[in-house]
Amino acid sequence: MQMSSKLHDTKSDFIGRKILSFFLFLSLVLLSIACVAKGAIINGNMIENKFTSYAAVSALRQDIITFTKDGFLKNGLNDENINDIISQAKVEAVAKSFAASEFKSKTGYTKASSKQDVAALCNDIKAEIVKQVKASGFEYNEEAVNSQVQNIDEFINAQLVMPGSKYIETAFNVGKIGVNIFVAASVFLTLVFGSMLFFTGKREYRSIRSIGVSFCSAGIADLLASIIALIIFSIKSIDIYPMFIKNAIDAYISTSIGAVAACGACLVLITLVLLAISWKLKRER
């Protein structure tokens, strides 16, 4: 009888595995949330990349070009050089300094430096105005030129306003500390419950299989959450103006959803490895 108890799992072992498997599943879900938060949601560099993507910068550039051309035409100026003056590279520099200062992704970037990049672009536009006025023989009016350039400057800065921007810095500062604690706690819980589950009972392959079930359940939960989020955002888009901000936020949301799906896929792949090990151990036994 003693020999049998050493070779076979008891009823309490089966119950213990189920309980520990459930808690391991919860800890894995928390760990995947923590990883997504750290790698995507509050990752300043990743967010900056969305604001400097081709789609976002192109939307900002087109708005600036349209507004500038309207001002030129109203003042009888030729607008054929505007596309060259307001180049993709110059607008990308404006977008980069804005995003870096807003999300603290790089040192040395502030709201003041962001405004300086806007001013540099406006100076290029002013140079074109001055050149055309002098070439046409019209009387040069410094005040009128400055007023036109000031309107362009104010328009560009108006495009570089994040909704709830005054809360972003606080959220990022608190979030970076909080997410590190969150990651550490979820890793700790995962290791504790995983270790306890592995050493529960006498049949290791059953414990490994239970661990695999936890990984599989967490992976499926992540994949379902990403699919549901994708369906919701494909049906109902976020209404934000200007298009520059909207394009960047849409890309940010898509990347975050993709990160959740990637976590789910990784967990499912780990499940397959664990089930293969469990099957191998069972065969050997």
PDB file of C-alpha atoms in Angstrom:
ATOM      1  CA  MET A   1       0.000   0.000   0.000  1.00  0.00           C
ATOM      2  CA  GLN A   2       2.852   2.371   0.799  1.00  0.00           C
ATOM      3  CA  MET A   3       4.437   1.508  -2.580  1.00  0.00           C
ATOM      4  CA  SER A   4       1.131   2.384  -4.304  1.00  0.00           C
ATOM      5  CA  SER A   5       0.840   5.773  -2.567  1.00  0.00           C
ATOM      6  CA  LYS A   6       4.294   6.689  -3.783  1.00  0.00           C
ATOM      7  CA  LEU A   7       3.484   5.779  -7.391  1.00  0.00           C
ATOM      8  CA  HIS A   8       0.032   7.262  -7.745  1.00  0.00           C
ATOM      9  CA  ASP A   9      -1.424  10.729  -7.235  1.00  0.00           C
ATOM     10  CA  THR A  10      -3.982  11.184  -4.499  1.00  0.00           C
ATOM     11  CA  LYS A  11      -7.309  12.956  -4.767  1.00  0.00           C
ATOM     12  CA  SER A  12      -5.825  15.970  -2.992  1.00  0.00           C
ATOM     13  CA  ASP A  13      -3.094  16.103  -5.661  1.00  0.00           C
ATOM     14  CA  PHE A  14      -5.703  16.385  -8.429  1.00  0.00           C
ATOM     15  CA  ILE A  15      -7.605  19.076  -6.535  1.00  0.00           C
ATOM     16  CA  GLY A  16      -4.386  20.926  -5.733  1.00  0.00           C
ATOM     17  CA  ARG A  17      -3.359  20.908  -9.378  1.00  0.00           C
ATOM     18  CA  LYS A  18      -6.675  22.389 -10.474  1.00  0.00           C
ATOM     19  CA  ILE A  19      -6.484  25.172  -7.895  1.00  0.00           C
ATOM     20  CA  LEU A  20      -2.854  25.992  -8.628  1.00  0.00           C
ATOM     21  CA  SER A  21      -3.475  25.791 -12.373  1.00  0.00           C
ATOM     22  CA  PHE A  22      -6.215  28.409 -12.032  1.00  0.00           C
ATOM     23  CA  PHE A  23      -3.985  30.765 -10.024  1.00  0.00           C
ATOM     24  CA  LEU A  24      -1.155  30.233 -12.507  1.00  0.00           C
ATOM     25  CA  PHE A  25      -3.575  31.161 -15.293  1.00  0.00           C
ATOM     26  CA  LEU A  26      -4.451  34.417 -13.481  1.00  0.00           C
ATOM     27  CA  SER A  27      -0.792  35.265 -12.879  1.00  0.00           C
ATOM     28  CA  LEU A  28       0.015  34.636 -16.563  1.00  0.00           C
ATOM     29  CA  VAL A  29      -2.801  36.957 -17.646  1.00  0.00           C
ATOM     30  CA  LEU A  30      -1.442  39.629 -15.298  1.00  0.00           C
ATOM     31  CA  LEU A  31       2.068  39.030 -16.649  1.00  0.00           C
ATOM     32  CA  SER A  32       0.935  39.448 -20.259  1.00  0.00           C
ATOM     33  CA  ILE A  33      -0.890  42.678 -19.350  1.00  0.00           C
ATOM     34  CA  ALA A  34       2.249  43.946 -17.600  1.00  0.00           C
ATOM     35  CA  CYS A  35       4.434  43.081 -20.605  1.00  0.00           C
ATOM     36  CA  VAL A  36       2.076  44.841 -23.022  1.00  0.00           C
ATOM     37  CA  ALA A  37       1.935  47.897 -20.764  1.00  0.00           C
ATOM     38  CA  LYS A  38       5.722  48.091 -20.504  1.00  0.00           C
ATOM     39  CA  GLY A  39       6.459  47.254 -24.127  1.00  0.00           C
ATOM     40  CA  ALA A  40       3.696  49.239 -25.831  1.00  0.00           C
ATOM     41  CA  ILE A  41       1.183  51.212 -23.796  1.00  0.00           C
ATOM     42  CA  ILE A  42       3.621  53.423 -21.865  1.00  0.00           C
ATOM     43  CA  ASN A  43       6.644  52.946 -24.102  1.00  0.00           C
ATOM     44  CA  GLY A  44       7.581  56.508 -25.079  1.00  0.00           C
ATOM     45  CA  ASN A  45       9.822  55.440 -27.970  1.00  0.00           C
ATOM     46  CA  MET A  46       7.100  53.284 -29.487  1.00  0.00           C
ATOM     47  CA  ILE A  47       4.540  56.086 -29.192  1.00  0.00           C
ATOM     48  CA  GLU A  48       6.974  58.575 -30.720  1.00  0.00           C
ATOM     49  CA  ASN A  49       7.393  56.243 -33.704  1.00  0.00           C
ATOM     50  CA  LYS A  50       3.639  56.344 -34.290  1.00  0.00           C
ATOM     51  CA  PHE A  51       3.677  60.147 -34.368  1.00  0.00           C
ATOM     52  CA  THR A  52       6.603  60.167 -36.806  1.00  0.00           C
ATOM     53  CA  SER A  53       5.200  57.446 -39.064  1.00  0.00           C
ATOM     54  CA  TYR A  54       4.738  58.279 -42.726  1.00  0.00           C
ATOM     55  CA  ALA A  55       0.919  58.314 -42.463  1.00  0.00           C
ATOM     56  CA  ALA A  56       0.842  60.643 -39.452  1.00  0.00           C
ATOM     57  CA  VAL A  57       3.497  63.032 -40.805  1.00  0.00           C
ATOM     58  CA  SER A  58       1.840  63.089 -44.235  1.00  0.00           C
ATOM     59  CA  ALA A  59      -1.480  64.078 -42.677  1.00  0.00           C
ATOM     60  CA  LEU A  60       0.180  66.900 -40.733  1.00  0.00           C
ATOM     61  CA  ARG A  61       2.140  68.050 -43.787  1.00  0.00           C
ATOM     62  CA  GLN A  62      -0.963  68.134 -45.982  1.00  0.00           C
ATOM     63  CA  ASP A  63      -2.881  70.235 -43.437  1.00  0.00           C
ATOM     64  CA  ILE A  64       0.018  72.704 -43.184  1.00  0.00           C
ATOM     65  CA  ILE A  65       0.381  72.897 -46.972  1.00  0.00           C
ATOM     66  CA  THR A  66      -3.354  73.476 -47.487  1.00  0.00           C
ATOM     67  CA  PHE A  67      -3.494  76.243 -44.875  1.00  0.00           C
ATOM     68  CA  THR A  68      -0.306  77.910 -46.162  1.00  0.00           C
ATOM     69  CA  LYS A  69      -1.432  77.820 -49.796  1.00  0.00           C
ATOM     70  CA  ASP A  70      -4.758  79.400 -48.855  1.00  0.00           C
ATOM     71  CA  GLY A  71      -2.863  82.260 -47.195  1.00  0.00           C
ATOM     72  CA  PHE A  72      -0.600  82.708 -50.207  1.00  0.00           C
ATOM     73  CA  LEU A  73      -3.506  82.809 -52.664  1.00  0.00           C
ATOM     74  CA  LYS A  74      -5.445  85.288 -50.519  1.00  0.00           C
ATOM     75  CA  ASN A  75      -2.439  87.607 -50.584  1.00  0.00           C
ATOM     76  CA  GLY A  76      -1.813  87.189 -54.309  1.00  0.00           C
ATOM     77  CA  LEU A  77       1.313  85.082 -53.897  1.00  0.00           C
ATOM     78  CA  ASN A  78       2.409  82.099 -55.988  1.00  0.00           C
ATOM     79  CA  ASP A  79       2.055  78.802 -54.105  1.00  0.00           C
ATOM     80  CA  GLU A  80       3.944  76.492 -56.489  1.00  0.00           C
ATOM     81  CA  ASN A  81       7.025  76.215 -54.214  1.00  0.00           C
ATOM     82  CA  ILE A  82       5.092  75.470 -51.028  1.00  0.00           C
ATOM     83  CA  ASN A  83       5.300  71.682 -51.416  1.00  0.00           C
ATOM     84  CA  ASP A  84       9.089  71.892 -51.599  1.00  0.00           C
ATOM     85  CA  ILE A  85       9.408  74.322 -48.705  1.00  0.00           C
ATOM     86  CA  ILE A  86       7.125  72.297 -46.436  1.00  0.00           C
ATOM     87  CA  SER A  87       8.927  69.033 -47.101  1.00  0.00           C
ATOM     88  CA  GLN A  88       8.252  65.653 -45.516  1.00  0.00           C
ATOM     89  CA  ALA A  89      11.604  65.776 -43.690  1.00  0.00           C
ATOM     90  CA  LYS A  90      10.925  69.205 -42.149  1.00  0.00           C
ATOM     91  CA  VAL A  91       7.451  68.222 -40.966  1.00  0.00           C
ATOM     92  CA  GLU A  92       8.807  64.944 -39.600  1.00  0.00           C
ATOM     93  CA  ALA A  93      11.324  66.937 -37.534  1.00  0.00           C
ATOM     94  CA  VAL A  94       8.436  69.008 -36.138  1.00  0.00           C
ATOM     95  CA  ALA A  95       6.438  65.867 -35.346  1.00  0.00           C
ATOM     96  CA  LYS A  96       9.440  64.192 -33.732  1.00  0.00           C
ATOM     97  CA  SER A  97      10.237  67.090 -31.415  1.00  0.00           C
ATOM     98  CA  PHE A  98       6.558  67.332 -30.478  1.00  0.00           C
ATOM     99  CA  ALA A  99       6.215  63.616 -29.667  1.00  0.00           C
ATOM    100  CA  ALA A 100       9.575  63.402 -27.857  1.00  0.00           C
ATOM    101  CA  SER A 101       8.690  66.367 -25.630  1.00  0.00           C
ATOM    102  CA  GLU A 102       5.132  65.162 -25.051  1.00  0.00           C
ATOM    103  CA  PHE A 103       5.985  61.568 -24.134  1.00  0.00           C
ATOM    104  CA  LYS A 104       9.477  62.142 -22.664  1.00  0.00           C
ATOM    105  CA  SER A 105      10.930  59.504 -24.994  1.00  0.00           C
ATOM    106  CA  LYS A 106      14.228  61.386 -25.490  1.00  0.00           C
ATOM    107  CA  THR A 107      16.236  63.785 -23.373  1.00  0.00           C
ATOM    108  CA  GLY A 108      16.772  67.333 -24.572  1.00  0.00           C
ATOM    109  CA  TYR A 109      13.309  67.719 -26.095  1.00  0.00           C
ATOM    110  CA  THR A 110      10.899  70.163 -24.456  1.00  0.00           C
ATOM    111  CA  LYS A 111       7.788  72.048 -25.480  1.00  0.00           C
ATOM    112  CA  ALA A 112      10.027  75.060 -26.094  1.00  0.00           C
ATOM    113  CA  SER A 113      12.283  73.109 -28.476  1.00  0.00           C
ATOM    114  CA  SER A 114       9.186  71.827 -30.249  1.00  0.00           C
ATOM    115  CA  LYS A 115       8.013  75.395 -30.840  1.00  0.00           C
ATOM    116  CA  GLN A 116      11.493  76.280 -32.123  1.00  0.00           C
ATOM    117  CA  ASP A 117      11.216  73.616 -34.834  1.00  0.00           C
ATOM    118  CA  VAL A 118       7.856  75.070 -35.833  1.00  0.00           C
ATOM    119  CA  ALA A 119       9.415  78.541 -35.911  1.00  0.00           C
ATOM    120  CA  ALA A 120      12.247  77.273 -38.138  1.00  0.00           C
ATOM    121  CA  LEU A 121       9.716  75.956 -40.654  1.00  0.00           C
ATOM    122  CA  CYS A 122       7.820  79.229 -40.529  1.00  0.00           C
ATOM    123  CA  ASN A 123      11.056  81.132 -41.187  1.00  0.00           C
ATOM    124  CA  ASP A 124      11.505  79.140 -44.406  1.00  0.00           C
ATOM    125  CA  ILE A 125       7.965  80.074 -45.409  1.00  0.00           C
ATOM    126  CA  LYS A 126       8.629  83.724 -44.525  1.00  0.00           C
ATOM    127  CA  ALA A 127      11.740  83.719 -46.712  1.00  0.00           C
ATOM    128  CA  GLU A 128       9.597  82.598 -49.654  1.00  0.00           C
ATOM    129  CA  ILE A 129       7.067  85.366 -48.981  1.00  0.00           C
ATOM    130  CA  VAL A 130       9.781  88.014 -48.766  1.00  0.00           C
ATOM    131  CA  LYS A 131      11.417  86.743 -51.984  1.00  0.00           C
ATOM    132  CA  GLN A 132       8.147  86.871 -53.909  1.00  0.00           C
ATOM    133  CA  VAL A 133       7.167  90.315 -52.598  1.00  0.00           C
ATOM    134  CA  LYS A 134      10.543  91.818 -53.516  1.00  0.00           C
ATOM    135  CA  ALA A 135      10.598  90.094 -56.905  1.00  0.00           C
ATOM    136  CA  SER A 136       7.137  91.396 -57.771  1.00  0.00           C
ATOM    137  CA  GLY A 137       8.038  94.984 -57.039  1.00  0.00           C
ATOM    138  CA  PHE A 138       5.294  95.378 -54.416  1.00  0.00           C
ATOM    139  CA  GLU A 139       5.930  97.545 -51.406  1.00  0.00           C
ATOM    140  CA  TYR A 140       7.319  95.370 -48.639  1.00  0.00           C
ATOM    141  CA  ASN A 141       5.187  95.498 -45.488  1.00  0.00           C
ATOM    142  CA  GLU A 142       6.994  93.792 -42.605  1.00  0.00           C
ATOM    143  CA  GLU A 143       3.942  93.897 -40.360  1.00  0.00           C
ATOM    144  CA  ALA A 144       1.711  92.212 -42.958  1.00  0.00           C
ATOM    145  CA  VAL A 145       4.320  89.517 -43.647  1.00  0.00           C
ATOM    146  CA  ASN A 146       4.804  88.801 -39.937  1.00  0.00           C
ATOM    147  CA  SER A 147       1.045  88.598 -39.474  1.00  0.00           C
ATOM    148  CA  GLN A 148       0.737  86.006 -42.253  1.00  0.00           C
ATOM    149  CA  VAL A 149       3.626  83.947 -40.854  1.00  0.00           C
ATOM    150  CA  GLN A 150       2.210  84.231 -37.334  1.00  0.00           C
ATOM    151  CA  ASN A 151      -1.088  82.774 -38.558  1.00  0.00           C
ATOM    152  CA  ILE A 152       0.782  79.792 -40.024  1.00  0.00           C
ATOM    153  CA  ASP A 153       2.786  79.366 -36.802  1.00  0.00           C
ATOM    154  CA  GLU A 154      -0.376  79.377 -34.684  1.00  0.00           C
ATOM    155  CA  PHE A 155      -2.076  76.925 -37.045  1.00  0.00           C
ATOM    156  CA  ILE A 156       0.817  74.430 -36.852  1.00  0.00           C
ATOM    157  CA  ASN A 157       1.007  74.642 -33.059  1.00  0.00           C
ATOM    158  CA  ALA A 158      -2.751  74.113 -32.902  1.00  0.00           C
ATOM    159  CA  GLN A 159      -2.255  70.806 -34.731  1.00  0.00           C
ATOM    160  CA  LEU A 160       0.288  69.746 -32.100  1.00  0.00           C
ATOM    161  CA  VAL A 161      -2.074  69.530 -29.169  1.00  0.00           C
ATOM    162  CA  MET A 162      -2.811  66.216 -27.478  1.00  0.00           C
ATOM    163  CA  PRO A 163      -6.203  65.784 -25.792  1.00  0.00           C
ATOM    164  CA  GLY A 164      -5.591  65.721 -22.046  1.00  0.00           C
ATOM    165  CA  SER A 165      -1.926  66.627 -22.529  1.00  0.00           C
ATOM    166  CA  LYS A 166      -1.619  68.051 -19.009  1.00  0.00           C
ATOM    167  CA  TYR A 167      -2.270  64.566 -17.599  1.00  0.00           C
ATOM    168  CA  ILE A 168       0.105  62.709 -19.937  1.00  0.00           C
ATOM    169  CA  GLU A 169       3.355  63.583 -18.143  1.00  0.00           C
ATOM    170  CA  THR A 170       1.933  62.570 -14.751  1.00  0.00           C
ATOM    171  CA  ALA A 171       0.486  59.368 -16.177  1.00  0.00           C
ATOM    172  CA  PHE A 172       3.813  58.406 -17.772  1.00  0.00           C
ATOM    173  CA  ASN A 173       5.887  59.170 -14.685  1.00  0.00           C
ATOM    174  CA  VAL A 174       3.581  57.181 -12.415  1.00  0.00           C
ATOM    175  CA  GLY A 175       3.000  54.486 -15.038  1.00  0.00           C
ATOM    176  CA  LYS A 176       6.704  53.749 -15.576  1.00  0.00           C
ATOM    177  CA  ILE A 177       7.193  53.097 -11.864  1.00  0.00           C
ATOM    178  CA  GLY A 178       3.922  51.216 -11.508  1.00  0.00           C
ATOM    179  CA  VAL A 179       4.472  48.945 -14.493  1.00  0.00           C
ATOM    180  CA  ASN A 180       7.911  47.876 -13.227  1.00  0.00           C
ATOM    181  CA  ILE A 181       6.351  46.872  -9.917  1.00  0.00           C
ATOM    182  CA  PHE A 182       3.515  45.175 -11.812  1.00  0.00           C
ATOM    183  CA  VAL A 183       5.957  43.174 -13.962  1.00  0.00           C
ATOM    184  CA  ALA A 184       8.041  42.109 -10.954  1.00  0.00           C
ATOM    185  CA  ALA A 185       4.954  41.052  -8.973  1.00  0.00           C
ATOM    186  CA  SER A 186       3.420  39.086 -11.852  1.00  0.00           C
ATOM    187  CA  VAL A 187       6.738  37.320 -12.603  1.00  0.00           C
ATOM    188  CA  PHE A 188       7.068  36.413  -8.930  1.00  0.00           C
ATOM    189  CA  LEU A 189       3.523  35.031  -8.747  1.00  0.00           C
ATOM    190  CA  THR A 190       4.008  33.086 -11.977  1.00  0.00           C
ATOM    191  CA  LEU A 191       7.189  31.468 -10.653  1.00  0.00           C
ATOM    192  CA  VAL A 192       5.611  30.682  -7.274  1.00  0.00           C
ATOM    193  CA  PHE A 193       2.447  29.084  -8.659  1.00  0.00           C
ATOM    194  CA  GLY A 194       4.365  27.373 -11.465  1.00  0.00           C
ATOM    195  CA  SER A 195       6.857  25.847  -9.010  1.00  0.00           C
ATOM    196  CA  MET A 196       4.149  24.757  -6.607  1.00  0.00           C
ATOM    197  CA  LEU A 197       2.203  23.174  -9.448  1.00  0.00           C
ATOM    198  CA  PHE A 198       5.265  21.387 -10.821  1.00  0.00           C
ATOM    199  CA  PHE A 199       6.024  19.732  -7.466  1.00  0.00           C
ATOM    200  CA  THR A 200       2.414  18.764  -6.737  1.00  0.00           C
ATOM    201  CA  GLY A 201       1.760  14.999  -6.850  1.00  0.00           C
ATOM    202  CA  LYS A 202       3.961  12.114  -7.908  1.00  0.00           C
ATOM    203  CA  ARG A 203       3.397  12.180 -11.653  1.00  0.00           C
ATOM    204  CA  GLU A 204       5.456  15.003 -13.168  1.00  0.00           C
ATOM    205  CA  TYR A 205       3.855  14.727 -16.588  1.00  0.00           C
ATOM    206  CA  ARG A 206       0.471  15.561 -15.055  1.00  0.00           C
ATOM    207  CA  SER A 207       1.894  18.649 -13.361  1.00  0.00           C
ATOM    208  CA  ILE A 208       3.548  19.791 -16.598  1.00  0.00           C
ATOM    209  CA  ARG A 209       0.301  19.164 -18.457  1.00  0.00           C
ATOM    210  CA  SER A 210      -1.562  21.310 -15.900  1.00  0.00           C
ATOM    211  CA  ILE A 211       1.013  24.069 -16.373  1.00  0.00           C
ATOM    212  CA  GLY A 212       0.417  23.766 -20.121  1.00  0.00           C
ATOM    213  CA  VAL A 213      -3.324  24.140 -19.589  1.00  0.00           C
ATOM    214  CA  SER A 214      -2.705  27.371 -17.656  1.00  0.00           C
ATOM    215  CA  PHE A 215      -0.499  28.745 -20.441  1.00  0.00           C
ATOM    216  CA  CYS A 216      -3.044  27.718 -23.057  1.00  0.00           C
ATOM    217  CA  SER A 217      -5.941  29.330 -21.179  1.00  0.00           C
ATOM    218  CA  ALA A 218      -4.012  32.569 -20.708  1.00  0.00           C
ATOM    219  CA  GLY A 219      -2.994  32.564 -24.376  1.00  0.00           C
ATOM    220  CA  ILE A 220      -6.569  32.034 -25.537  1.00  0.00           C
ATOM    221  CA  ALA A 221      -7.746  34.813 -23.202  1.00  0.00           C
ATOM    222  CA  ASP A 222      -5.198  37.222 -24.705  1.00  0.00           C
ATOM    223  CA  LEU A 223      -6.121  36.256 -28.269  1.00  0.00           C
ATOM    224  CA  LEU A 224      -9.852  36.643 -27.579  1.00  0.00           C
ATOM    225  CA  ALA A 225      -9.262  40.035 -25.927  1.00  0.00           C
ATOM    226  CA  SER A 226      -7.257  41.240 -28.947  1.00  0.00           C
ATOM    227  CA  ILE A 227      -9.892  39.975 -31.408  1.00  0.00           C
ATOM    228  CA  ILE A 228     -12.715  41.670 -29.468  1.00  0.00           C
ATOM    229  CA  ALA A 229     -10.734  44.934 -29.257  1.00  0.00           C
ATOM    230  CA  LEU A 230      -9.947  44.761 -32.981  1.00  0.00           C
ATOM    231  CA  ILE A 231     -13.636  44.265 -33.838  1.00  0.00           C
ATOM    232  CA  ILE A 232     -14.686  47.155 -31.582  1.00  0.00           C
ATOM    233  CA  PHE A 233     -12.162  49.606 -33.042  1.00  0.00           C
ATOM    234  CA  SER A 234     -12.916  48.526 -36.603  1.00  0.00           C
ATOM    235  CA  ILE A 235     -16.595  49.281 -36.038  1.00  0.00           C
ATOM    236  CA  LYS A 236     -16.217  52.417 -33.948  1.00  0.00           C
ATOM    237  CA  SER A 237     -13.213  54.620 -34.676  1.00  0.00           C
ATOM    238  CA  ILE A 238     -12.012  57.332 -32.311  1.00  0.00           C
ATOM    239  CA  ASP A 239     -13.114  60.780 -33.463  1.00  0.00           C
ATOM    240  CA  ILE A 240     -10.147  63.090 -32.891  1.00  0.00           C
ATOM    241  CA  TYR A 241      -8.988  66.152 -34.769  1.00  0.00           C
ATOM    242  CA  PRO A 242      -6.574  66.890 -36.369  1.00  0.00           C
ATOM    243  CA  MET A 243      -5.851  63.901 -38.616  1.00  0.00           C
ATOM    244  CA  PHE A 244      -2.203  63.913 -37.541  1.00  0.00           C
ATOM    245  CA  ILE A 245      -3.195  63.066 -33.953  1.00  0.00           C
ATOM    246  CA  LYS A 246      -5.909  60.646 -35.080  1.00  0.00           C
ATOM    247  CA  ASN A 247      -3.582  58.675 -37.380  1.00  0.00           C
ATOM    248  CA  ALA A 248      -0.947  58.413 -34.652  1.00  0.00           C
ATOM    249  CA  ILE A 249      -3.429  57.288 -31.995  1.00  0.00           C
ATOM    250  CA  ASP A 250      -5.042  54.764 -34.364  1.00  0.00           C
ATOM    251  CA  ALA A 251      -1.598  53.285 -35.056  1.00  0.00           C
ATOM    252  CA  TYR A 252      -0.825  53.277 -31.314  1.00  0.00           C
ATOM    253  CA  ILE A 253      -4.030  51.385 -30.542  1.00  0.00           C
ATOM    254  CA  SER A 254      -3.413  48.885 -33.346  1.00  0.00           C
ATOM    255  CA  THR A 255       0.105  48.220 -32.075  1.00  0.00           C
ATOM    256  CA  SER A 256      -1.151  47.733 -28.518  1.00  0.00           C
ATOM    257  CA  ILE A 257      -3.781  45.258 -29.709  1.00  0.00           C
ATOM    258  CA  GLY A 258      -1.125  43.494 -31.759  1.00  0.00           C
ATOM    259  CA  ALA A 259       1.094  43.264 -28.672  1.00  0.00           C
ATOM    260  CA  VAL A 260      -1.715  41.531 -26.755  1.00  0.00           C
ATOM    261  CA  ALA A 261      -2.196  39.084 -29.641  1.00  0.00           C
ATOM    262  CA  ALA A 262       1.573  38.441 -29.785  1.00  0.00           C
ATOM    263  CA  CYS A 263       1.594  37.622 -26.061  1.00  0.00           C
ATOM    264  CA  GLY A 264      -1.285  35.223 -26.593  1.00  0.00           C
ATOM    265  CA  ALA A 265       0.481  33.526 -29.497  1.00  0.00           C
ATOM    266  CA  CYS A 266       3.674  33.114 -27.440  1.00  0.00           C
ATOM    267  CA  LEU A 267       1.725  31.544 -24.582  1.00  0.00           C
ATOM    268  CA  VAL A 268       0.054  29.090 -26.972  1.00  0.00           C
ATOM    269  CA  LEU A 269       3.448  28.142 -28.448  1.00  0.00           C
ATOM    270  CA  ILE A 270       4.814  27.517 -24.948  1.00  0.00           C
ATOM    271  CA  THR A 271       1.744  25.362 -24.331  1.00  0.00           C
ATOM    272  CA  LEU A 272       2.641  23.131 -27.268  1.00  0.00           C
ATOM    273  CA  VAL A 273       6.170  22.681 -25.910  1.00  0.00           C
ATOM    274  CA  LEU A 274       4.892  21.831 -22.433  1.00  0.00           C
ATOM    275  CA  LEU A 275       2.350  19.335 -23.778  1.00  0.00           C
ATOM    276  CA  ALA A 276       5.057  17.682 -25.879  1.00  0.00           C
ATOM    277  CA  ILE A 277       7.265  17.327 -22.789  1.00  0.00           C
ATOM    278  CA  SER A 278       4.336  15.959 -20.799  1.00  0.00           C
ATOM    279  CA  TRP A 279       3.547  13.417 -23.510  1.00  0.00           C
ATOM    280  CA  LYS A 280       7.223  12.354 -23.669  1.00  0.00           C
ATOM    281  CA  LEU A 281       7.424  11.865 -19.905  1.00  0.00           C
ATOM    282  CA  LYS A 282       4.203   9.873 -19.899  1.00  0.00           C
ATOM    283  CA  ARG A 283       5.510   7.593 -22.640  1.00  0.00           C
ATOM    284  CA  GLU A 284       8.761   7.010 -20.787  1.00  0.00           C
ATOM    285  CA  ARG A 285       6.897   6.244 -17.596  1.00  0.00           C
TER     286      ARG A 285
END
